XYZ file of C-alpha atoms in Angstrom:
734
model
C 122.604 132.892 111.948
C 122.514 131.093 115.281
C 123.439 127.450 115.354
C 122.158 125.548 118.391
C 125.058 123.763 119.974
C 122.909 120.900 121.238
C 122.344 119.693 117.706
C 124.891 117.229 116.308
C 127.309 118.363 113.655
C 126.074 117.404 110.212
C 128.039 114.624 108.552
C 127.340 112.114 105.733
C 125.766 109.613 108.150
C 123.340 112.192 109.539
C 122.409 113.244 106.011
C 121.703 109.595 105.162
C 119.642 109.147 108.333
C 117.499 112.045 107.145
C 116.705 110.163 103.949
C 118.654 112.527 101.695
C 121.039 111.414 98.976
C 124.469 112.943 98.453
C 123.191 114.671 95.336
C 120.194 116.094 97.185
C 122.431 117.396 99.950
C 124.619 119.117 97.345
C 121.516 120.771 95.903
C 120.576 122.024 99.365
C 123.978 123.634 99.788
C 123.658 125.276 96.360
C 120.194 126.615 97.192
C 121.330 128.097 100.491
C 124.843 129.023 99.269
C 126.063 127.472 102.507
C 125.809 124.397 104.683
C 122.340 123.953 106.226
C 122.025 123.848 109.978
C 120.372 120.911 111.704
C 116.908 122.463 111.751
C 117.083 123.290 108.062
C 118.341 119.798 107.264
C 115.314 118.310 109.017
C 112.963 120.584 107.096
C 114.482 119.671 103.747
C 114.393 115.991 104.666
C 110.633 115.929 105.238
C 109.650 118.291 102.432
C 111.814 116.431 99.935
C 110.620 113.035 101.117
C 108.605 110.966 98.703
C 105.607 111.321 101.000
C 105.508 115.117 100.769
C 107.153 116.035 97.458
C 105.826 113.234 95.185
C 109.215 113.532 93.497
C 108.973 110.171 91.718
C 105.335 110.466 90.693
C 104.371 114.088 90.094
C 105.164 114.060 86.354
C 102.906 111.086 85.757
C 100.153 112.279 88.085
C 99.772 115.420 85.993
C 98.692 113.284 83.027
C 95.469 112.195 84.772
C 92.217 114.010 83.864
C 91.952 116.470 86.747
C 89.427 119.090 85.636
C 86.120 119.575 83.856
C 82.646 118.234 84.420
C 81.381 118.934 87.901
C 84.807 119.710 89.374
C 84.950 123.030 91.227
C 88.716 122.944 91.847
C 91.415 121.115 89.917
C 93.022 118.142 91.623
C 95.867 119.165 93.944
C 94.789 122.794 94.338
C 93.263 122.289 97.781
C 93.295 119.784 100.629
C 90.551 117.689 99.007
C 88.630 117.472 95.765
C 85.459 119.518 95.363
C 82.591 118.429 93.104
C 79.288 120.138 92.329
C 76.123 118.304 93.428
C 73.612 120.892 92.224
C 71.285 122.921 94.496
C 74.294 125.103 95.451
C 75.898 122.136 97.209
C 79.263 120.463 96.722
C 81.009 117.398 98.075
C 84.622 117.401 99.251
C 86.302 114.019 99.380
C 89.703 112.368 99.457
C 91.471 109.089 100.194
C 94.927 108.797 101.777
C 97.229 106.088 103.044
C 98.549 105.485 106.531
C 100.343 102.269 105.659
C 103.704 102.688 107.325
C 102.459 104.038 110.686
C 99.886 101.234 110.860
C 102.531 98.588 110.220
C 104.492 99.894 113.211
C 101.657 100.732 115.613
C 98.354 99.509 114.107
C 95.894 101.119 116.501
C 97.379 104.629 116.480
C 98.445 104.395 112.839
C 94.936 103.569 111.658
C 93.251 105.990 114.057
C 95.385 108.956 113.015
C 94.856 108.005 109.378
C 91.139 108.579 109.932
C 91.810 111.809 111.819
C 94.053 113.175 109.086
C 91.618 112.566 106.244
C 88.790 114.083 108.276
C 90.815 117.289 108.670
C 91.578 117.405 104.945
C 87.843 117.522 104.310
C 86.681 119.960 106.953
C 89.493 122.396 106.119
C 87.528 122.859 102.880
C 84.580 124.115 104.925
C 82.778 120.794 104.407
C 81.155 118.897 107.239
C 82.278 115.246 107.033
C 79.304 112.914 106.634
C 80.871 109.559 105.804
C 84.061 107.532 106.190
C 85.204 104.483 104.243
C 88.385 102.445 104.095
C 90.367 99.986 102.008
C 92.409 97.538 104.099
C 94.883 94.851 103.089
C 96.766 92.379 105.262
C 99.057 89.405 104.858
C 98.122 85.801 105.562
C 96.220 85.470 108.831
C 98.047 82.254 109.544
C 100.853 84.557 110.708
C 100.108 85.927 114.226
C 101.575 89.357 113.505
C 99.130 89.884 110.636
C 96.207 88.888 112.878
C 97.433 91.428 115.416
C 97.619 94.114 112.730
C 94.111 93.379 111.427
C 92.475 93.397 114.836
C 94.076 96.606 116.041
C 93.745 98.484 112.748
C 90.010 97.809 112.755
C 89.849 98.805 116.415
C 91.693 102.071 115.720
C 89.433 102.967 112.785
C 86.308 102.128 114.750
C 87.264 103.984 117.920
C 88.329 107.170 116.141
C 85.382 107.387 113.746
C 82.841 106.400 116.389
C 84.167 108.969 118.877
C 84.153 111.798 116.348
C 80.639 110.823 115.336
C 81.143 110.211 111.607
C 79.651 106.978 110.208
C 81.959 104.449 108.569
C 79.605 103.187 105.885
C 81.658 100.802 103.768
C 84.970 99.618 102.431
C 86.893 96.458 101.695
C 89.210 94.039 103.492
C 91.562 91.878 101.429
C 93.967 89.170 102.585
C 96.994 88.521 100.352
C 100.447 87.158 101.179
C 102.326 90.103 99.636
C 100.985 92.464 102.333
C 102.498 90.477 105.191
C 104.157 92.917 107.589
C 103.167 95.886 105.421
C 99.401 96.304 105.527
C 97.664 98.900 103.384
C 95.451 101.235 105.388
C 93.676 103.672 103.077
C 91.177 106.024 104.724
C 88.460 107.914 102.845
C 86.242 110.793 103.954
C 83.402 112.619 102.191
C 81.813 115.890 103.289
C 79.135 118.364 102.218
C 79.490 122.136 101.845
C 77.554 125.013 100.284
C 79.266 126.637 97.295
C 79.680 129.985 99.026
C 81.048 128.458 102.237
C 84.124 126.715 100.822
C 87.471 127.635 102.383
C 90.877 127.735 100.693
C 94.336 126.630 101.807
C 96.010 129.405 99.789
C 97.662 132.109 101.938
C 96.891 135.727 101.001
C 98.093 139.141 102.104
C 101.383 140.307 103.586
C 101.704 140.821 107.298
C 98.664 138.711 108.190
C 98.986 136.874 111.500
C 99.354 133.099 111.424
C 97.541 131.131 114.131
C 98.161 127.614 115.408
C 94.919 126.160 116.757
C 93.802 122.897 118.286
C 95.956 120.594 120.387
C 99.369 121.314 121.816
C 102.539 120.197 120.052
C 104.426 117.187 121.372
C 107.296 114.971 120.271
C 105.168 112.261 118.645
C 105.444 111.591 114.936
C 108.801 113.285 114.357
C 110.123 112.126 110.985
C 106.848 110.374 110.200
C 106.987 111.641 106.598
C 110.534 110.367 106.157
C 109.636 107.024 107.718
C 106.832 106.649 105.165
C 109.434 106.876 102.409
C 111.420 103.766 103.351
C 111.113 99.990 103.047
C 110.733 98.239 106.410
C 113.085 95.621 107.819
C 113.338 93.615 111.018
C 114.046 96.838 112.958
C 110.475 98.055 112.537
C 109.879 98.244 116.302
C 112.509 100.979 116.553
C 110.297 103.269 114.489
C 107.431 103.499 117.017
C 108.313 107.079 118.070
C 107.603 108.194 114.472
C 103.929 107.214 114.800
C 101.491 109.932 115.783
C 99.086 109.596 118.709
C 95.486 110.553 118.034
C 92.766 112.016 120.249
C 89.330 111.751 118.596
C 87.643 113.842 121.281
C 89.967 116.758 120.532
C 89.380 116.164 116.798
C 85.634 116.562 117.349
C 86.181 119.824 119.220
C 88.551 121.101 116.538
C 86.124 120.244 113.752
C 83.220 122.024 115.418
C 85.351 125.071 116.310
C 86.693 125.407 112.758
C 83.271 124.954 111.145
C 81.816 127.556 113.508
C 84.587 130.042 112.717
C 84.114 129.453 108.995
C 80.506 130.648 109.214
C 81.517 134.298 109.772
C 83.851 134.429 106.728
C 86.834 135.449 108.847
C 89.245 132.788 107.562
C 91.555 133.719 104.685
C 93.154 130.293 104.549
C 93.417 127.148 106.629
C 95.718 124.151 106.419
C 95.674 120.826 108.214
C 98.850 119.692 109.966
C 99.458 116.176 108.705
C 102.704 114.707 107.419
C 105.679 116.937 108.338
C 103.466 118.927 110.686
C 104.114 122.646 111.030
C 106.728 122.495 108.289
C 104.461 121.247 105.512
C 101.397 123.261 106.542
C 103.263 126.570 106.638
C 105.232 125.890 103.453
C 102.194 124.717 101.487
C 100.096 127.722 102.522
C 102.829 130.178 101.636
C 103.809 128.434 98.399
C 100.261 128.377 97.016
C 99.946 132.076 97.791
C 103.429 133.039 96.484
C 104.276 134.489 99.889
C 106.839 134.049 102.621
C 106.067 133.067 106.183
C 107.840 133.904 109.445
C 107.332 131.720 112.511
C 108.223 132.533 116.131
C 108.672 129.062 117.511
C 108.857 130.038 121.157
C 105.149 130.954 120.821
C 104.125 127.426 119.744
C 101.963 125.845 122.501
C 103.882 122.727 123.586
C 102.767 119.908 125.815
C 106.339 118.809 126.583
C 109.159 120.772 128.169
C 112.259 122.094 126.396
C 111.123 121.279 122.874
C 113.613 122.452 120.273
C 112.854 124.234 116.975
C 113.736 120.996 115.173
C 111.159 119.058 117.188
C 108.470 121.719 116.828
C 108.871 121.953 113.070
C 108.894 118.191 112.488
C 106.380 117.072 115.088
C 103.302 115.398 113.634
C 101.170 115.795 116.726
C 97.562 115.441 115.662
C 94.433 117.602 115.843
C 96.183 120.852 114.863
C 95.513 123.500 112.202
C 97.261 126.559 110.817
C 94.946 129.507 110.109
C 95.290 132.968 108.589
C 92.489 135.325 109.609
C 91.067 138.555 108.287
C 92.536 141.518 110.154
C 90.516 142.374 113.246
C 88.857 138.977 113.586
C 91.261 137.591 116.169
C 89.154 138.323 119.252
C 86.058 136.550 117.938
C 88.142 133.585 116.796
C 89.773 133.319 120.197
C 86.356 133.263 121.882
C 85.303 130.347 119.684
C 88.431 128.308 120.391
C 88.271 129.144 124.103
C 84.672 127.904 124.111
C 85.792 124.604 122.654
C 88.758 124.455 125.085
C 91.406 124.525 122.339
C 94.694 126.372 121.999
C 94.712 129.536 119.906
C 98.076 131.208 119.487
C 99.660 133.695 117.094
C 102.915 132.055 116.039
C 103.925 134.101 113.030
C 102.944 136.210 110.032
C 102.960 136.194 106.254
C 105.776 138.134 104.552
C 106.875 139.296 101.115
C 110.254 137.527 101.395
C 109.172 134.230 99.785
C 111.205 132.573 102.538
C 110.415 130.304 105.447
C 111.966 132.189 108.357
C 112.221 130.531 111.771
C 112.867 132.460 114.965
C 113.438 131.134 118.469
C 114.283 133.284 121.481
C 114.798 136.262 119.141
C 117.355 134.383 117.035
C 116.982 133.161 113.481
C 117.219 129.388 113.491
C 116.441 128.788 109.839
C 115.831 130.591 106.579
C 114.923 128.713 103.418
C 113.336 129.819 100.122
C 109.743 128.568 100.050
C 109.967 127.448 96.436
C 112.954 125.248 97.228
C 110.767 123.286 99.607
C 107.646 123.149 97.456
C 107.352 123.919 93.759
C 111.087 123.494 93.102
C 111.597 120.351 95.154
C 113.456 117.582 93.286
C 111.505 115.870 90.518
C 112.776 112.529 89.275
C 112.157 110.866 85.955
C 112.686 107.331 87.203
C 113.628 104.594 84.780
C 110.873 102.080 84.192
C 110.110 99.073 82.030
C 106.862 97.807 80.575
C 105.231 94.613 81.734
C 104.845 91.989 79.026
C 101.315 90.690 78.710
C 101.292 86.951 79.269
C 99.472 84.999 76.567
C 99.569 81.785 78.557
C 96.218 80.076 78.966
C 95.784 77.421 81.606
C 94.279 74.187 80.330
C 91.378 73.237 82.608
C 91.626 69.634 81.458
C 95.041 69.299 83.096
C 93.795 70.484 86.488
C 92.308 68.329 89.217
C 88.628 67.731 88.565
C 86.332 69.377 91.052
C 82.574 69.858 91.272
C 81.059 73.327 90.846
C 79.469 73.064 94.281
C 82.804 72.223 95.894
C 84.519 75.172 94.188
C 81.774 77.599 95.207
C 81.891 76.466 98.823
C 85.652 76.909 98.936
C 85.409 80.451 97.544
C 82.525 81.608 99.759
C 84.268 80.293 102.876
C 87.644 81.879 102.025
C 88.913 84.972 103.927
C 88.323 87.291 100.973
C 84.765 86.199 100.176
C 83.387 85.285 103.566
C 81.065 87.447 105.614
C 83.002 90.379 107.135
C 80.214 91.805 109.260
C 82.298 91.063 112.370
C 84.529 93.896 111.126
C 81.894 96.345 109.903
C 79.779 95.820 113.015
C 82.534 97.522 114.987
C 81.894 100.703 113.021
C 78.984 103.006 113.825
C 77.357 103.089 110.397
C 74.174 104.953 111.322
C 75.293 107.947 113.405
C 73.957 111.249 111.953
C 70.973 109.204 110.659
C 71.657 109.840 106.960
C 73.079 106.443 106.021
C 70.677 105.124 103.403
C 72.652 102.014 102.480
C 75.597 100.699 104.463
C 78.406 98.244 103.894
C 77.690 95.005 102.101
C 76.207 96.480 98.916
C 78.081 97.339 95.724
C 78.311 100.908 97.018
C 77.268 102.635 100.216
C 74.758 105.485 100.066
C 74.571 108.570 102.240
C 71.540 110.847 102.085
C 72.084 114.593 101.596
C 70.346 115.961 104.663
C 66.949 117.531 103.986
C 67.259 116.735 100.274
C 65.847 114.083 97.971
C 69.386 113.506 96.652
C 71.972 111.017 97.854
C 75.638 110.268 97.276
C 76.945 106.787 96.511
C 80.531 105.930 97.453
C 82.679 102.930 96.657
C 86.329 101.900 97.123
C 88.023 99.200 95.081
C 91.278 97.736 93.897
C 92.619 94.575 92.300
C 96.267 93.945 93.069
C 96.345 90.637 91.179
C 95.105 92.175 87.933
C 97.560 95.070 88.282
C 100.456 92.725 88.964
C 99.618 90.632 85.918
C 99.208 93.557 83.510
C 99.239 97.041 85.049
C 97.529 98.912 82.182
C 94.602 96.512 82.109
C 94.527 96.407 85.914
C 94.397 100.212 86.118
C 91.470 100.322 83.699
C 89.692 97.528 85.529
C 89.758 99.299 88.896
C 88.144 102.413 87.452
C 85.533 100.323 85.623
C 84.800 98.189 88.671
C 84.171 101.352 90.672
C 81.996 102.702 87.873
C 79.898 99.505 87.900
C 79.554 99.548 91.688
C 78.075 103.046 91.574
C 75.808 102.224 88.641
C 74.590 99.113 90.491
C 73.002 101.230 93.228
C 71.413 103.680 90.793
C 74.057 106.404 90.950
C 75.526 108.385 88.087
C 79.334 108.194 88.508
C 80.799 111.720 88.677
C 84.394 111.640 89.994
C 87.091 109.610 91.730
C 89.871 109.981 94.242
C 92.810 107.587 94.271
C 95.386 106.190 96.651
C 98.284 104.670 94.730
C 100.092 102.045 96.815
C 103.303 100.674 95.324
C 106.708 99.283 96.262
C 110.143 100.876 95.830
C 110.102 103.430 92.953
C 113.882 103.090 92.571
C 113.192 99.629 91.140
C 112.487 100.042 87.407
C 109.975 97.170 87.426
C 108.016 98.742 90.275
C 108.136 102.115 88.570
C 106.897 100.423 85.423
C 103.909 99.040 87.320
C 103.160 102.544 88.571
C 103.493 104.176 85.151
C 101.349 101.599 83.390
C 98.652 101.525 86.078
C 98.339 105.284 85.640
C 98.072 104.820 81.880
C 95.154 102.472 82.442
C 93.484 104.733 85.017
C 93.868 107.733 82.691
C 92.374 105.938 79.685
C 89.368 104.656 81.628
C 88.695 107.954 83.426
C 88.818 109.927 80.198
C 86.529 107.559 78.313
C 84.001 107.262 81.132
C 84.177 111.018 81.912
C 85.118 110.090 85.459
C 87.808 112.655 86.478
C 90.306 112.445 89.334
C 89.680 115.131 91.963
C 92.283 114.268 94.591
C 94.654 111.552 95.639
C 97.719 110.239 97.352
C 100.813 108.227 96.450
C 102.371 105.750 98.861
C 105.694 104.294 97.719
C 108.179 102.061 99.501
C 105.565 99.574 100.626
C 107.315 96.336 101.405
C 109.163 94.383 104.051
C 112.715 93.046 103.954
C 113.154 94.162 100.326
C 110.003 92.316 99.219
C 107.607 94.743 97.526
C 103.834 94.568 97.684
C 101.783 94.036 94.555
C 100.821 97.245 92.758
C 97.634 98.339 94.492
C 96.017 101.532 93.254
C 92.800 102.058 95.222
C 89.971 104.012 93.611
C 87.348 105.814 95.667
C 84.411 106.706 93.446
C 81.486 109.066 93.997
C 78.136 108.916 92.265
C 75.023 111.104 92.466
C 71.512 109.759 92.982
C 69.131 112.552 91.979
C 66.118 110.841 93.529
C 66.860 108.784 96.609
C 63.661 106.810 96.070
C 65.382 105.239 93.048
C 68.320 103.818 94.985
C 68.717 100.091 94.611
C 70.801 97.230 96.009
C 71.807 93.675 95.111
C 69.403 91.712 97.325
C 66.840 89.555 95.554
C 63.355 90.956 96.256
C 60.725 88.508 95.030
C 60.047 84.919 94.121
C 59.868 83.968 90.434
C 61.553 87.139 89.190
C 63.569 86.883 85.998
C 67.349 86.961 86.353
C 68.934 88.790 83.438
C 72.645 88.931 82.633
C 73.903 92.045 80.823
C 77.178 91.807 78.925
C 78.800 88.958 77.040
C 80.469 86.015 78.761
C 83.620 84.532 77.235
C 84.801 82.556 80.249
C 88.065 84.280 81.194
C 89.652 82.374 84.091
C 93.277 83.585 84.216
C 93.851 85.616 87.416
C 90.411 84.509 88.607
C 89.270 83.800 92.128
C 88.556 80.235 91.053
C 92.167 79.637 90.081
C 93.533 81.459 93.127
C 91.332 79.918 95.828
C 90.796 76.437 94.419
C 94.039 75.739 92.533
C 96.481 78.314 94.028
C 97.269 79.531 90.501
C 97.870 83.207 89.714
C 99.209 83.043 86.175
C 98.169 84.480 82.859
C 96.592 87.773 81.781
C 93.684 89.578 83.431
C 90.382 89.851 81.544
C 90.275 92.440 78.761
C 88.513 95.762 79.260
C 86.170 97.075 76.567
C 85.493 100.680 77.548
C 82.746 101.097 74.953
C 80.816 98.199 76.457
C 81.504 99.406 80.007
C 80.012 102.809 79.238
C 77.055 101.608 77.187
C 76.143 98.768 79.538
C 76.352 101.017 82.580
C 74.264 103.766 81.008
C 71.563 101.275 80.046
C 71.445 99.790 83.534
C 70.939 103.318 84.898
C 68.217 103.828 82.297
C 66.403 100.690 83.438
C 66.682 101.717 87.092
C 65.394 105.216 86.328
C 62.378 103.718 84.519
C 61.580 101.486 87.502
C 62.162 98.270 85.559
C 64.632 96.630 87.944
C 64.227 95.099 91.410
C 67.918 94.488 92.172
C 71.310 94.874 90.489
C 74.748 93.437 91.099
C 77.872 93.850 89.042
C 79.779 90.721 88.056
C 83.375 90.887 89.273
C 85.553 88.580 91.407
C 84.322 85.016 91.199
C 82.138 85.562 88.144
C 78.419 84.973 87.683
C 78.034 82.267 90.307
C 79.615 84.294 93.115
C 77.570 87.373 92.174
C 74.368 85.306 92.275
C 75.392 83.769 95.613
C 75.903 87.234 97.084
C 72.469 88.317 95.861
C 70.972 85.291 97.620
C 73.026 85.713 100.799
C 71.766 89.277 101.253
C 68.117 88.281 100.827
C 65.499 85.653 101.654
C 65.479 84.270 98.153
C 67.684 81.887 96.268
C 68.009 81.348 92.547
C 67.493 78.579 90.030
C 70.084 79.052 87.280
C 69.802 77.338 83.946
C 72.711 75.663 82.258
C 73.991 77.822 79.396
C 73.322 76.480 75.910
C 76.265 77.986 74.055
C 79.254 77.589 76.363
C 81.756 74.785 76.140
C 82.682 74.672 79.808
C 80.515 75.380 82.849
C 83.470 76.526 84.957
C 84.393 79.106 82.349
C 80.824 80.327 82.168
C 80.042 80.524 85.862
C 83.465 81.488 87.295
C 84.865 83.520 84.381
C 85.631 87.137 85.243
C 84.799 88.870 81.960
C 84.231 92.554 82.615
C 81.389 94.988 81.941
C 78.625 92.673 83.170
C 75.642 93.096 85.495
C 73.016 90.749 86.898
C 69.511 92.223 87.081
C 66.379 90.977 88.816
C 63.297 91.937 86.781
C 59.606 91.198 87.290
C 58.061 89.122 84.504
C 55.603 91.831 83.422
C 58.425 94.364 82.982
C 60.817 92.088 81.123
C 59.606 92.898 77.609
C 60.008 96.643 78.118
C 63.487 96.182 79.619
C 64.623 93.942 76.766
C 63.371 96.438 74.186
C 65.478 99.230 75.727
C 68.531 96.982 75.770
C 68.023 95.712 72.224
C 67.366 99.207 70.854
C 70.700 100.306 72.339
C 72.560 97.182 71.159
C 73.342 95.967 74.665
C 73.764 92.195 74.909
C 71.598 90.396 77.481
C 70.445 86.872 78.256
C 67.995 85.315 80.681
C 69.896 82.949 82.960
C 67.289 81.888 85.517
C 64.744 82.963 88.085
C 64.526 83.610 91.801
C 63.050 81.028 94.136
C 62.511 80.317 97.808
C 64.698 78.196 99.921
C 67.766 77.315 97.895
C 70.463 78.249 95.405
C 70.417 75.818 92.490
C 72.165 74.922 89.266
C 70.259 71.833 88.023
C 72.390 68.725 88.020
C 75.416 70.580 89.430
C 74.561 72.072 92.807
C 71.681 72.658 95.184
C 72.384 74.469 98.447
C 69.808 75.381 101.076
C 69.994 79.122 101.908
C 70.651 78.388 105.583
C 73.594 76.232 104.557
C 74.784 78.966 102.204
C 74.783 81.433 105.128
C 76.693 78.929 107.237
C 79.304 78.427 104.502
C 79.756 82.174 104.136
C 80.305 82.598 107.888
C 82.581 79.588 108.283
C 85.906 81.418 108.029
C 85.171 83.887 110.824
C 83.960 81.192 113.210
C 87.167 79.244 112.583
C 89.372 82.346 112.723
C-alpha cells in the first residue's frame, strides 16, 4: 500500500485532533491488522463521529415507533421518511440540524442546512414543495447573538428563495442557554408518486458509480467531526470546516436528478452531506451489502492538487453519488450536460465489501465497509434520571401585578411578539400551492391538482424538557398533534431533530434517554410514528450545555382542503368554547418566566387519553362544519391563545370571569395541556355540545367575540389597535 509522504506521521496528538479516542484508535488497528494511513484515519474519524455514526444514541433511537400505519419505509432505511397520502401519492420529509456550522458562519451554515435537507428529499424521487425551520438563539442583548439571528435568517431566505421552494412556517425562540450555540433545524417536505420513488441502496456488482453536480473543493473538510465537539473561544478557527452553498447549482441539480429519475435508469442515489464522498459511498455500499472502489483522480475538482484525504472528506455542496442501470450512461450524461453539471464515472461497485481508494493507479486506502457503517462503535453511555420537582410556587408571595400588565409584558416579549419581519424575508407563496402560511398553528400546502392538502408543524419546549424530560418529550409530540388538529388535519407521522449537550455527561445523557421515553410513549399512544430524524449532540459553548431541545416536525393530512381552518376569529358574537379541563398549572409557565423570571417546578402533566379524545372530537366538529376557528392552548395559557386569535383577525373577545377557579392568574395563564379554544356560531352550539358530551369531552363556554377590543370585565380592556401595537413593540425597539 502506498503511503503519501506529504501526509504527517500519525501520532497520539493527530489521533486526538481527528476526534478519536485511544480505545477507538486501537479498534481501528485491530480491524485493519495494521496502522491506518492518514487517509484511512480521516475516513474513520468522520464515519465514527457522533454526527455520522450516532454511536451514543442509536440504541435508544431504535426504541421509537418507526413502522406501521401509512409508512412506506421504516425510519432510517432511506434518506428521508416516506408516508402514504392515498391516490398513489406519498410525501417524503425530514428535519436535520446545522447548528455547529451556523454558530461559526451563520449565513453559509444556515444556507447549506437548507440545501442539505432539500437533497435528502429529492434523492427519494420527491419534488420538494415546502420548507420549514426551527431556530433558537441566545439573548439578543448580546451583539453576537443578534449577528447570528440576522445572518441565519438571511441564509435560509436566500437559499430557499433562489431554489424556488416556499418556506411556509417555523418557530424562532430566544433563550439564554443558546448563546453562542444557536439551533438551526431545517425541514423539507416533498411529493412523489408511489412508483417513482428512488432508493439509496446500492445494487449489483461492477456497476459504475457517478459523481454528479458541482465540483469538489476544500470547503467543509472535517465538518462532521466539528459537529461532534463543544465550542470554545477558538470558534473562529473552525470557519474552514463550514461548507459554502450555491442555491443556483442546487436548483439545476434538483431538476437534472428529477428528470433522470423519470426514465427509471437510477439504481440508487445518495446525497453528499456530512463527510461528503466518504459517507455517501459507504452508506450506499453498506445498505446494499457491497463493496465500492473509487478512482479519486477522476473526481472533478475545482481546486488544484487536491489530495485523496481532501477529496474524501470535503463537504462541498450540491453533489450526488449515483449508480445507473447498465447502458444508461449516455442519456444521463446528456441530461447533466443540458443542466451544465459535472457527470463523471469515479468508481464501481464490487463484491469485496471493502471501501477501496485508488489515486494515480495506487491504492491509498482499503477499509471494510461494515467497520465504517454497521459495525461502527456503539456506546451505552451512563445516564441518570431527572427527579421530578414537587415544588409549587406560592403566588401570594410574588409581587402583585394586574392581568393586563402581565399580558402586555408577554405579548411584547421576544418570544411572543410578532415575527413577521423574519417570515417576510421568506418567499412563502412560490409554486402557488401554499394554502396557509406561517402564523397559524400549522402551515398548509396544497397537493397540486388535488383536493387534498398537507399540514406541517414544528415545535419544541426546552424549558419543559429541562424540568422533566419524560413529560417534556410527551408534551412536544402532543403540542405538534394539537397544532395539526387545529387546522383540520389528521396527524399521520413525525420527524425529529434531537438537540442536546455533551452525551459524555451522564445528566445530559439522562435528559436524552428520558426525552425519548416521553416521545416514544406519546407517539405510540397517538399512533403518530417517527419516519426520520437526526441527533445533534455536543451543543454548548465553553462547557455550558444547552437545554435539552428535541424538535418535532409533524405532518397531517387534510382530505378535503375546503375544510381547512385557522385560528383567526371570523364573526362578531360567536361563542367561544374551551375544550379540556383547566387546573391552573403555572410552574414552567410563560407567565413565571417573562413576568417573574422564575423557571422552577414541574411542567404540566400530560394525559394522553384526553389528548387523543379531545383532538379527535375537534376534528369531528371541523369535519361537520360546526367550527369557525380553532386554536390550541399552549404557552401562555388561555389568555395568550385568545389574544393570538384576536391579533390575527378583525375581532376581539369578551371573556367572562370563571365561576369555579380560585385564582384568575392560574385560570388564564395556566398551561394545562390537551386544550383547544373554538369559535362556534350560536345556532351550531347545541349540536357541537351534544357531540362533545356524547363522547365525554369536557367543554365550557368562556365568552364571545366582539368588535373593537379584547376584554376581561373588571380586569382588562385593550383596543385591538393597541393590542397590535403591543405585539409589534419588541421588533420596533430591537
